[in-house]
């Protein structure tokens, strides 16, 4: 995997899909590295990833979903999730979107599949990163000030409430939002369970703690190298790792950039047009 030059995401655009990708994207306030590799021998997989940018560029949204199964059923679900991303591209609050995704999943799902997912929103003016987790391995947060990686999870137990579970399990589940502020240089790393289900050199599952331990040993001075370095390390632990499942890793770095004045001025006019579809779903 070679370093990829960043591409500027356009306002009123949704990008992503369920096929192989190695791409670097910039939105106001963020630089995002996206790497995905479907199950060996497949052109597309059950990992679905989308990015969107609102009419002014101030709201960037990121979805990573791991849908059980493969083939046509996954493609239909991916299309439904993409459409929800397009309809909600200009909303800052994402709670309605995540609940709608669970409901949409139930309507599209005719084969008893389920999906774990992370949905996050970055609001550039306040550098606020909002996260909803639907039963997915928690992402990792890097604070440049301390140089420490940690698990991004609120850790709350909500008695009597069916909450934050995979989509397709319960139509009435609630999804809670965690908000943090990212300073320039802070990073969030999200991944599919191909990494946490990999094995260490003794044949034991890495789990989320094992992946976090590996990530904590990586050199953060060159964020573009973090994903390839992590994948290489996991592969060196066991030759069978990452060879039997779809694999996706997304890395977001806060870069402190703001929204161009031109984009803010043009936002009312962009609202009159359709959201551009730059997705690739098979």
mmCIF file of C-alpha atoms in Angstrom:
data_model
loop_
_atom_site.group_PDB
_atom_site.id
_atom_site.type_symbol
_atom_site.label_atom_id
_atom_site.label_comp_id
_atom_site.label_asym_id
_atom_site.label_seq_id
_atom_site.Cartn_x
_atom_site.Cartn_y
_atom_site.Cartn_z
ATOM 1 C CA UNK A 1 0.000 0.000 0.000
ATOM 2 C CA UNK A 2 1.548 3.255 -1.156
ATOM 3 C CA UNK A 3 0.736 6.711 0.263
ATOM 4 C CA UNK A 4 -2.283 8.191 -1.474
ATOM 5 C CA UNK A 5 -2.598 11.920 -2.241
ATOM 6 C CA UNK A 6 -5.589 13.459 -0.445
ATOM 7 C CA UNK A 7 -8.696 14.324 -2.433
ATOM 8 C CA UNK A 8 -11.027 17.114 -1.405
ATOM 9 C CA UNK A 9 -14.572 15.887 -0.807
ATOM 10 C CA UNK A 10 -17.195 18.079 -2.453
ATOM 11 C CA UNK A 11 -20.145 19.602 -0.631
ATOM 12 C CA UNK A 12 -23.460 17.738 -0.978
ATOM 13 C CA UNK A 13 -21.727 14.483 -1.795
ATOM 14 C CA UNK A 14 -21.841 10.901 -0.529
ATOM 15 C CA UNK A 15 -18.907 8.613 -1.259
ATOM 16 C CA UNK A 16 -18.139 4.995 -0.384
ATOM 17 C CA UNK A 17 -19.421 1.487 -1.018
ATOM 18 C CA UNK A 18 -18.481 -2.105 -0.289
ATOM 19 C CA UNK A 19 -15.550 -2.643 -2.651
ATOM 20 C CA UNK A 20 -11.786 -2.444 -2.282
ATOM 21 C CA UNK A 21 -10.426 1.039 -1.666
ATOM 22 C CA UNK A 22 -7.253 2.810 -0.567
ATOM 23 C CA UNK A 23 -7.967 6.527 -0.539
ATOM 24 C CA UNK A 24 -7.203 9.689 1.397
ATOM 25 C CA UNK A 25 -9.935 12.314 1.640
ATOM 26 C CA UNK A 26 -10.066 15.799 3.140
ATOM 27 C CA UNK A 27 -13.125 17.562 4.493
ATOM 28 C CA UNK A 28 -13.143 20.796 6.542
ATOM 29 C CA UNK A 29 -11.310 19.965 9.748
ATOM 30 C CA UNK A 30 -10.508 16.350 8.906
ATOM 31 C CA UNK A 31 -8.175 14.196 6.887
ATOM 32 C CA UNK A 32 -9.510 10.666 6.432
ATOM 33 C CA UNK A 33 -7.652 7.563 5.334
ATOM 34 C CA UNK A 34 -9.941 4.769 4.104
ATOM 35 C CA UNK A 35 -8.716 1.252 3.409
ATOM 36 C CA UNK A 36 -10.998 -1.679 2.629
ATOM 37 C CA UNK A 37 -10.311 -5.138 1.252
ATOM 38 C CA UNK A 38 -13.179 -7.577 0.616
ATOM 39 C CA UNK A 39 -12.970 -11.270 1.382
ATOM 40 C CA UNK A 40 -10.188 -12.788 -0.766
ATOM 41 C CA UNK A 41 -11.504 -13.647 -4.200
ATOM 42 C CA UNK A 42 -14.516 -11.316 -3.920
ATOM 43 C CA UNK A 43 -15.061 -8.014 -5.718
ATOM 44 C CA UNK A 44 -17.290 -6.742 -2.907
ATOM 45 C CA UNK A 45 -17.873 -7.636 0.706
ATOM 46 C CA UNK A 46 -19.988 -7.206 3.799
ATOM 47 C CA UNK A 47 -18.033 -4.196 5.053
ATOM 48 C CA UNK A 48 -19.876 -1.031 4.013
ATOM 49 C CA UNK A 49 -18.345 2.426 4.398
ATOM 50 C CA UNK A 50 -19.696 5.861 3.505
ATOM 51 C CA UNK A 51 -18.566 9.461 3.910
ATOM 52 C CA UNK A 52 -20.782 12.489 3.349
ATOM 53 C CA UNK A 53 -20.373 16.253 3.327
ATOM 54 C CA UNK A 54 -23.187 18.780 3.831
ATOM 55 C CA UNK A 55 -24.084 21.802 1.693
ATOM 56 C CA UNK A 56 -21.533 24.046 3.441
ATOM 57 C CA UNK A 57 -18.946 21.386 4.219
ATOM 58 C CA UNK A 58 -19.283 22.001 7.955
ATOM 59 C CA UNK A 59 -20.851 18.578 8.637
ATOM 60 C CA UNK A 60 -18.862 15.475 7.735
ATOM 61 C CA UNK A 61 -20.414 12.072 8.452
ATOM 62 C CA UNK A 62 -18.737 8.661 8.483
ATOM 63 C CA UNK A 63 -20.405 5.249 8.478
ATOM 64 C CA UNK A 64 -18.689 1.900 8.905
ATOM 65 C CA UNK A 65 -20.976 -1.138 8.954
ATOM 66 C CA UNK A 66 -20.154 -4.840 9.030
ATOM 67 C CA UNK A 67 -23.100 -6.714 7.522
ATOM 68 C CA UNK A 68 -23.309 -10.445 8.122
ATOM 69 C CA UNK A 69 -23.347 -12.385 4.870
ATOM 70 C CA UNK A 70 -22.366 -11.427 1.344
ATOM 71 C CA UNK A 71 -23.852 -11.013 -2.102
ATOM 72 C CA UNK A 72 -27.104 -9.441 -3.244
ATOM 73 C CA UNK A 73 -28.591 -9.110 0.258
ATOM 74 C CA UNK A 74 -25.639 -7.012 1.416
ATOM 75 C CA UNK A 75 -25.811 -4.847 -1.712
ATOM 76 C CA UNK A 76 -29.483 -4.036 -1.104
ATOM 77 C CA UNK A 77 -28.746 -3.119 2.508
ATOM 78 C CA UNK A 78 -25.798 -0.954 1.414
ATOM 79 C CA UNK A 79 -28.007 0.914 -1.043
ATOM 80 C CA UNK A 80 -30.576 1.553 1.682
ATOM 81 C CA UNK A 81 -27.927 2.877 4.062
ATOM 82 C CA UNK A 82 -26.510 5.088 1.321
ATOM 83 C CA UNK A 83 -29.943 6.582 0.674
ATOM 84 C CA UNK A 84 -30.327 7.384 4.373
ATOM 85 C CA UNK A 85 -26.931 9.073 4.352
ATOM 86 C CA UNK A 86 -28.051 11.205 1.414
ATOM 87 C CA UNK A 87 -31.347 12.200 3.052
ATOM 88 C CA UNK A 88 -29.612 13.209 6.291
ATOM 89 C CA UNK A 89 -26.536 14.846 4.790
ATOM 90 C CA UNK A 90 -27.329 18.297 6.244
ATOM 91 C CA UNK A 91 -28.370 17.259 9.776
ATOM 92 C CA UNK A 92 -25.835 17.798 12.566
ATOM 93 C CA UNK A 93 -27.564 15.543 15.099
ATOM 94 C CA UNK A 94 -27.311 11.922 14.031
ATOM 95 C CA UNK A 95 -29.579 10.129 16.522
ATOM 96 C CA UNK A 96 -32.499 10.156 14.085
ATOM 97 C CA UNK A 97 -30.263 8.847 11.334
ATOM 98 C CA UNK A 98 -28.974 5.910 13.383
ATOM 99 C CA UNK A 99 -32.475 4.943 14.541
ATOM 100 C CA UNK A 100 -33.661 5.213 10.939
ATOM 101 C CA UNK A 101 -30.825 2.982 9.791
ATOM 102 C CA UNK A 102 -31.915 0.284 12.235
ATOM 103 C CA UNK A 103 -35.502 0.558 10.993
ATOM 104 C CA UNK A 104 -34.377 0.603 7.357
ATOM 105 C CA UNK A 105 -32.220 -2.439 7.990
ATOM 106 C CA UNK A 106 -35.233 -4.321 9.350
ATOM 107 C CA UNK A 107 -37.267 -3.453 6.228
ATOM 108 C CA UNK A 108 -34.523 -4.460 3.812
ATOM 109 C CA UNK A 109 -33.400 -7.520 5.683
ATOM 110 C CA UNK A 110 -35.249 -10.569 4.390
ATOM 111 C CA UNK A 111 -32.639 -13.170 5.337
ATOM 112 C CA UNK A 112 -32.204 -12.624 9.097
ATOM 113 C CA UNK A 113 -28.919 -10.785 8.667
ATOM 114 C CA UNK A 114 -27.656 -8.222 11.159
ATOM 115 C CA UNK A 115 -25.024 -5.502 11.101
ATOM 116 C CA UNK A 116 -22.730 -3.855 13.585
ATOM 117 C CA UNK A 117 -21.995 -0.230 12.805
ATOM 118 C CA UNK A 118 -20.300 2.995 13.791
ATOM 119 C CA UNK A 119 -21.851 6.292 12.751
ATOM 120 C CA UNK A 120 -19.919 9.471 13.488
ATOM 121 C CA UNK A 121 -20.410 13.140 12.688
ATOM 122 C CA UNK A 122 -17.756 15.861 12.740
ATOM 123 C CA UNK A 123 -18.958 19.453 13.058
ATOM 124 C CA UNK A 124 -16.060 21.594 11.883
ATOM 125 C CA UNK A 125 -16.932 24.952 13.580
ATOM 126 C CA UNK A 126 -16.670 23.419 17.084
ATOM 127 C CA UNK A 127 -14.444 20.439 16.175
ATOM 128 C CA UNK A 128 -17.059 18.189 17.802
ATOM 129 C CA UNK A 129 -16.894 14.484 16.973
ATOM 130 C CA UNK A 130 -20.141 12.630 17.750
ATOM 131 C CA UNK A 131 -20.272 8.828 17.842
ATOM 132 C CA UNK A 132 -23.061 6.258 17.889
ATOM 133 C CA UNK A 133 -22.060 2.608 18.231
ATOM 134 C CA UNK A 134 -24.420 -0.183 17.152
ATOM 135 C CA UNK A 135 -22.653 -3.205 18.620
ATOM 136 C CA UNK A 136 -19.404 -2.590 16.711
ATOM 137 C CA UNK A 137 -15.856 -2.882 18.073
ATOM 138 C CA UNK A 138 -15.193 0.509 19.680
ATOM 139 C CA UNK A 139 -12.888 2.892 17.829
ATOM 140 C CA UNK A 140 -9.647 4.162 19.337
ATOM 141 C CA UNK A 141 -8.940 7.790 20.195
ATOM 142 C CA UNK A 142 -5.469 9.326 20.050
ATOM 143 C CA UNK A 143 -4.791 12.536 21.939
ATOM 144 C CA UNK A 144 -1.756 14.330 20.573
ATOM 145 C CA UNK A 145 -1.300 16.262 23.818
ATOM 146 C CA UNK A 146 -0.696 13.084 25.813
ATOM 147 C CA UNK A 147 0.505 10.792 23.012
ATOM 148 C CA UNK A 148 -1.870 8.087 24.276
ATOM 149 C CA UNK A 149 -4.375 5.866 22.457
ATOM 150 C CA UNK A 150 -7.535 4.798 24.335
ATOM 151 C CA UNK A 151 -10.817 3.067 23.623
ATOM 152 C CA UNK A 152 -13.571 5.488 22.656
ATOM 153 C CA UNK A 153 -16.529 4.307 24.681
ATOM 154 C CA UNK A 154 -18.773 6.018 27.216
ATOM 155 C CA UNK A 155 -18.765 2.879 29.386
ATOM 156 C CA UNK A 156 -22.292 3.525 30.655
ATOM 157 C CA UNK A 157 -24.648 0.681 31.537
ATOM 158 C CA UNK A 158 -28.271 1.552 30.794
ATOM 159 C CA UNK A 159 -30.475 -0.754 32.836
ATOM 160 C CA UNK A 160 -33.891 -1.536 31.402
ATOM 161 C CA UNK A 161 -33.084 -0.062 27.992
ATOM 162 C CA UNK A 162 -32.279 -1.970 24.825
ATOM 163 C CA UNK A 163 -29.532 0.234 23.504
ATOM 164 C CA UNK A 164 -26.604 0.364 21.119
ATOM 165 C CA UNK A 165 -27.100 -3.168 19.798
ATOM 166 C CA UNK A 166 -26.459 -4.347 16.214
ATOM 167 C CA UNK A 167 -28.983 -3.332 13.572
ATOM 168 C CA UNK A 168 -31.553 -5.985 12.738
ATOM 169 C CA UNK A 169 -31.796 -7.413 16.251
ATOM 170 C CA UNK A 170 -34.535 -5.174 17.706
ATOM 171 C CA UNK A 171 -36.618 -2.581 15.861
ATOM 172 C CA UNK A 172 -37.152 -0.491 19.012
ATOM 173 C CA UNK A 173 -33.535 -0.234 20.150
ATOM 174 C CA UNK A 174 -32.245 3.152 21.315
ATOM 175 C CA UNK A 175 -28.915 4.582 20.212
ATOM 176 C CA UNK A 176 -27.014 7.051 22.362
ATOM 177 C CA UNK A 177 -24.560 9.648 21.154
ATOM 178 C CA UNK A 178 -21.168 10.388 22.655
ATOM 179 C CA UNK A 179 -19.634 13.811 21.936
ATOM 180 C CA UNK A 180 -15.962 14.698 22.219
ATOM 181 C CA UNK A 181 -13.887 17.610 20.949
ATOM 182 C CA UNK A 182 -10.918 16.908 18.708
ATOM 183 C CA UNK A 183 -7.866 19.141 18.857
ATOM 184 C CA UNK A 184 -5.566 19.401 15.820
ATOM 185 C CA UNK A 185 -3.459 16.244 15.683
ATOM 186 C CA UNK A 186 -6.010 14.089 17.524
ATOM 187 C CA UNK A 187 -7.080 10.929 15.659
ATOM 188 C CA UNK A 188 -9.867 8.355 15.671
ATOM 189 C CA UNK A 189 -9.255 4.869 14.258
ATOM 190 C CA UNK A 190 -12.210 2.606 13.379
ATOM 191 C CA UNK A 191 -11.981 -0.943 12.089
ATOM 192 C CA UNK A 192 -14.017 -4.029 11.248
ATOM 193 C CA UNK A 193 -13.815 -7.203 13.336
ATOM 194 C CA UNK A 194 -11.358 -8.893 10.979
ATOM 195 C CA UNK A 195 -8.693 -7.167 13.082
ATOM 196 C CA UNK A 196 -10.027 -8.004 16.544
ATOM 197 C CA UNK A 197 -10.759 -11.606 15.513
ATOM 198 C CA UNK A 198 -7.192 -12.107 14.311
ATOM 199 C CA UNK A 199 -4.855 -14.229 16.433
ATOM 200 C CA UNK A 200 -1.626 -13.471 18.216
ATOM 201 C CA UNK A 201 1.538 -15.551 17.830
ATOM 202 C CA UNK A 202 0.172 -18.075 20.369
ATOM 203 C CA UNK A 203 -3.060 -18.590 18.461
ATOM 204 C CA UNK A 204 -5.182 -16.597 20.906
ATOM 205 C CA UNK A 205 -7.693 -14.008 19.642
ATOM 206 C CA UNK A 206 -6.349 -10.453 19.745
ATOM 207 C CA UNK A 207 -9.638 -8.932 20.767
ATOM 208 C CA UNK A 208 -10.055 -5.172 20.972
ATOM 209 C CA UNK A 209 -7.462 -4.903 23.735
ATOM 210 C CA UNK A 210 -4.869 -6.670 21.596
ATOM 211 C CA UNK A 211 -5.531 -4.391 18.634
ATOM 212 C CA UNK A 212 -5.278 -1.350 20.920
ATOM 213 C CA UNK A 213 -1.947 -2.628 22.221
ATOM 214 C CA UNK A 214 -0.618 -2.914 18.665
ATOM 215 C CA UNK A 215 -1.921 0.526 17.708
ATOM 216 C CA UNK A 216 -0.286 2.049 20.795
ATOM 217 C CA UNK A 217 3.111 0.831 19.563
ATOM 218 C CA UNK A 218 2.827 2.521 16.156
ATOM 219 C CA UNK A 219 4.663 5.689 15.148
ATOM 220 C CA UNK A 220 2.076 8.483 15.022
ATOM 221 C CA UNK A 221 4.370 11.048 13.416
ATOM 222 C CA UNK A 222 3.262 9.891 9.948
ATOM 223 C CA UNK A 223 -0.493 9.165 10.161
ATOM 224 C CA UNK A 224 -0.520 7.994 6.523
ATOM 225 C CA UNK A 225 1.549 4.983 7.604
ATOM 226 C CA UNK A 226 -0.633 3.924 10.540
ATOM 227 C CA UNK A 227 -3.068 1.708 8.625
ATOM 228 C CA UNK A 228 -0.471 -0.155 6.512
ATOM 229 C CA UNK A 229 1.790 -0.550 9.564
ATOM 230 C CA UNK A 230 -1.060 -1.956 11.656
ATOM 231 C CA UNK A 231 -2.137 -4.387 8.943
ATOM 232 C CA UNK A 232 1.453 -5.533 8.471
ATOM 233 C CA UNK A 233 1.920 -6.163 12.186
ATOM 234 C CA UNK A 234 -1.275 -8.203 12.445
ATOM 235 C CA UNK A 235 -0.290 -10.225 9.394
ATOM 236 C CA UNK A 236 3.131 -10.974 10.883
ATOM 237 C CA UNK A 237 1.561 -12.386 14.058
ATOM 238 C CA UNK A 238 -0.142 -15.209 12.166
ATOM 239 C CA UNK A 239 -0.101 -15.963 8.418
ATOM 240 C CA UNK A 240 -3.832 -16.737 8.490
ATOM 241 C CA UNK A 241 -4.785 -13.343 9.902
ATOM 242 C CA UNK A 242 -6.874 -11.039 7.695
ATOM 243 C CA UNK A 243 -7.254 -13.757 5.048
ATOM 244 C CA UNK A 244 -10.726 -15.057 5.868
ATOM 245 C CA UNK A 245 -12.930 -11.996 6.221
ATOM 246 C CA UNK A 246 -13.604 -8.528 4.833
ATOM 247 C CA UNK A 247 -11.298 -5.922 6.325
ATOM 248 C CA UNK A 248 -11.851 -2.183 6.658
ATOM 249 C CA UNK A 249 -9.907 0.467 8.574
ATOM 250 C CA UNK A 250 -10.770 4.173 8.717
ATOM 251 C CA UNK A 251 -8.461 6.767 10.274
ATOM 252 C CA UNK A 252 -9.577 10.361 10.896
ATOM 253 C CA UNK A 253 -7.154 13.099 11.903
ATOM 254 C CA UNK A 254 -8.285 16.539 13.028
ATOM 255 C CA UNK A 255 -6.180 19.040 11.096
ATOM 256 C CA UNK A 256 -7.642 22.332 12.345
ATOM 257 C CA UNK A 257 -8.747 23.552 8.922
ATOM 258 C CA UNK A 258 -11.953 25.544 8.676
ATOM 259 C CA UNK A 259 -14.799 25.785 6.213
ATOM 260 C CA UNK A 260 -13.969 27.980 3.190
ATOM 261 C CA UNK A 261 -16.081 31.162 3.073
ATOM 262 C CA UNK A 262 -17.061 30.309 -0.509
ATOM 263 C CA UNK A 263 -18.681 27.050 0.616
ATOM 264 C CA UNK A 264 -20.677 28.814 3.322
ATOM 265 C CA UNK A 265 -21.939 31.433 0.855
ATOM 266 C CA UNK A 266 -22.919 28.828 -1.727
ATOM 267 C CA UNK A 267 -24.642 26.498 0.752
ATOM 268 C CA UNK A 268 -28.221 27.879 0.209
ATOM 269 C CA UNK A 269 -27.903 27.293 -3.534
ATOM 270 C CA UNK A 270 -26.527 23.774 -3.093
ATOM 271 C CA UNK A 271 -29.580 22.893 -1.013
ATOM 272 C CA UNK A 272 -31.641 23.234 -4.190
ATOM 273 C CA UNK A 273 -29.840 20.363 -5.914
ATOM 274 C CA UNK A 274 -29.625 16.638 -5.289
ATOM 275 C CA UNK A 275 -26.869 15.054 -3.253
ATOM 276 C CA UNK A 276 -24.142 13.751 -5.568
ATOM 277 C CA UNK A 277 -23.779 9.978 -5.464
ATOM 278 C CA UNK A 278 -20.116 8.936 -5.657
ATOM 279 C CA UNK A 279 -20.685 5.474 -4.220
ATOM 280 C CA UNK A 280 -19.617 2.141 -5.642
ATOM 281 C CA UNK A 281 -21.845 -0.743 -4.531
ATOM 282 C CA UNK A 282 -21.843 -4.263 -5.951
#
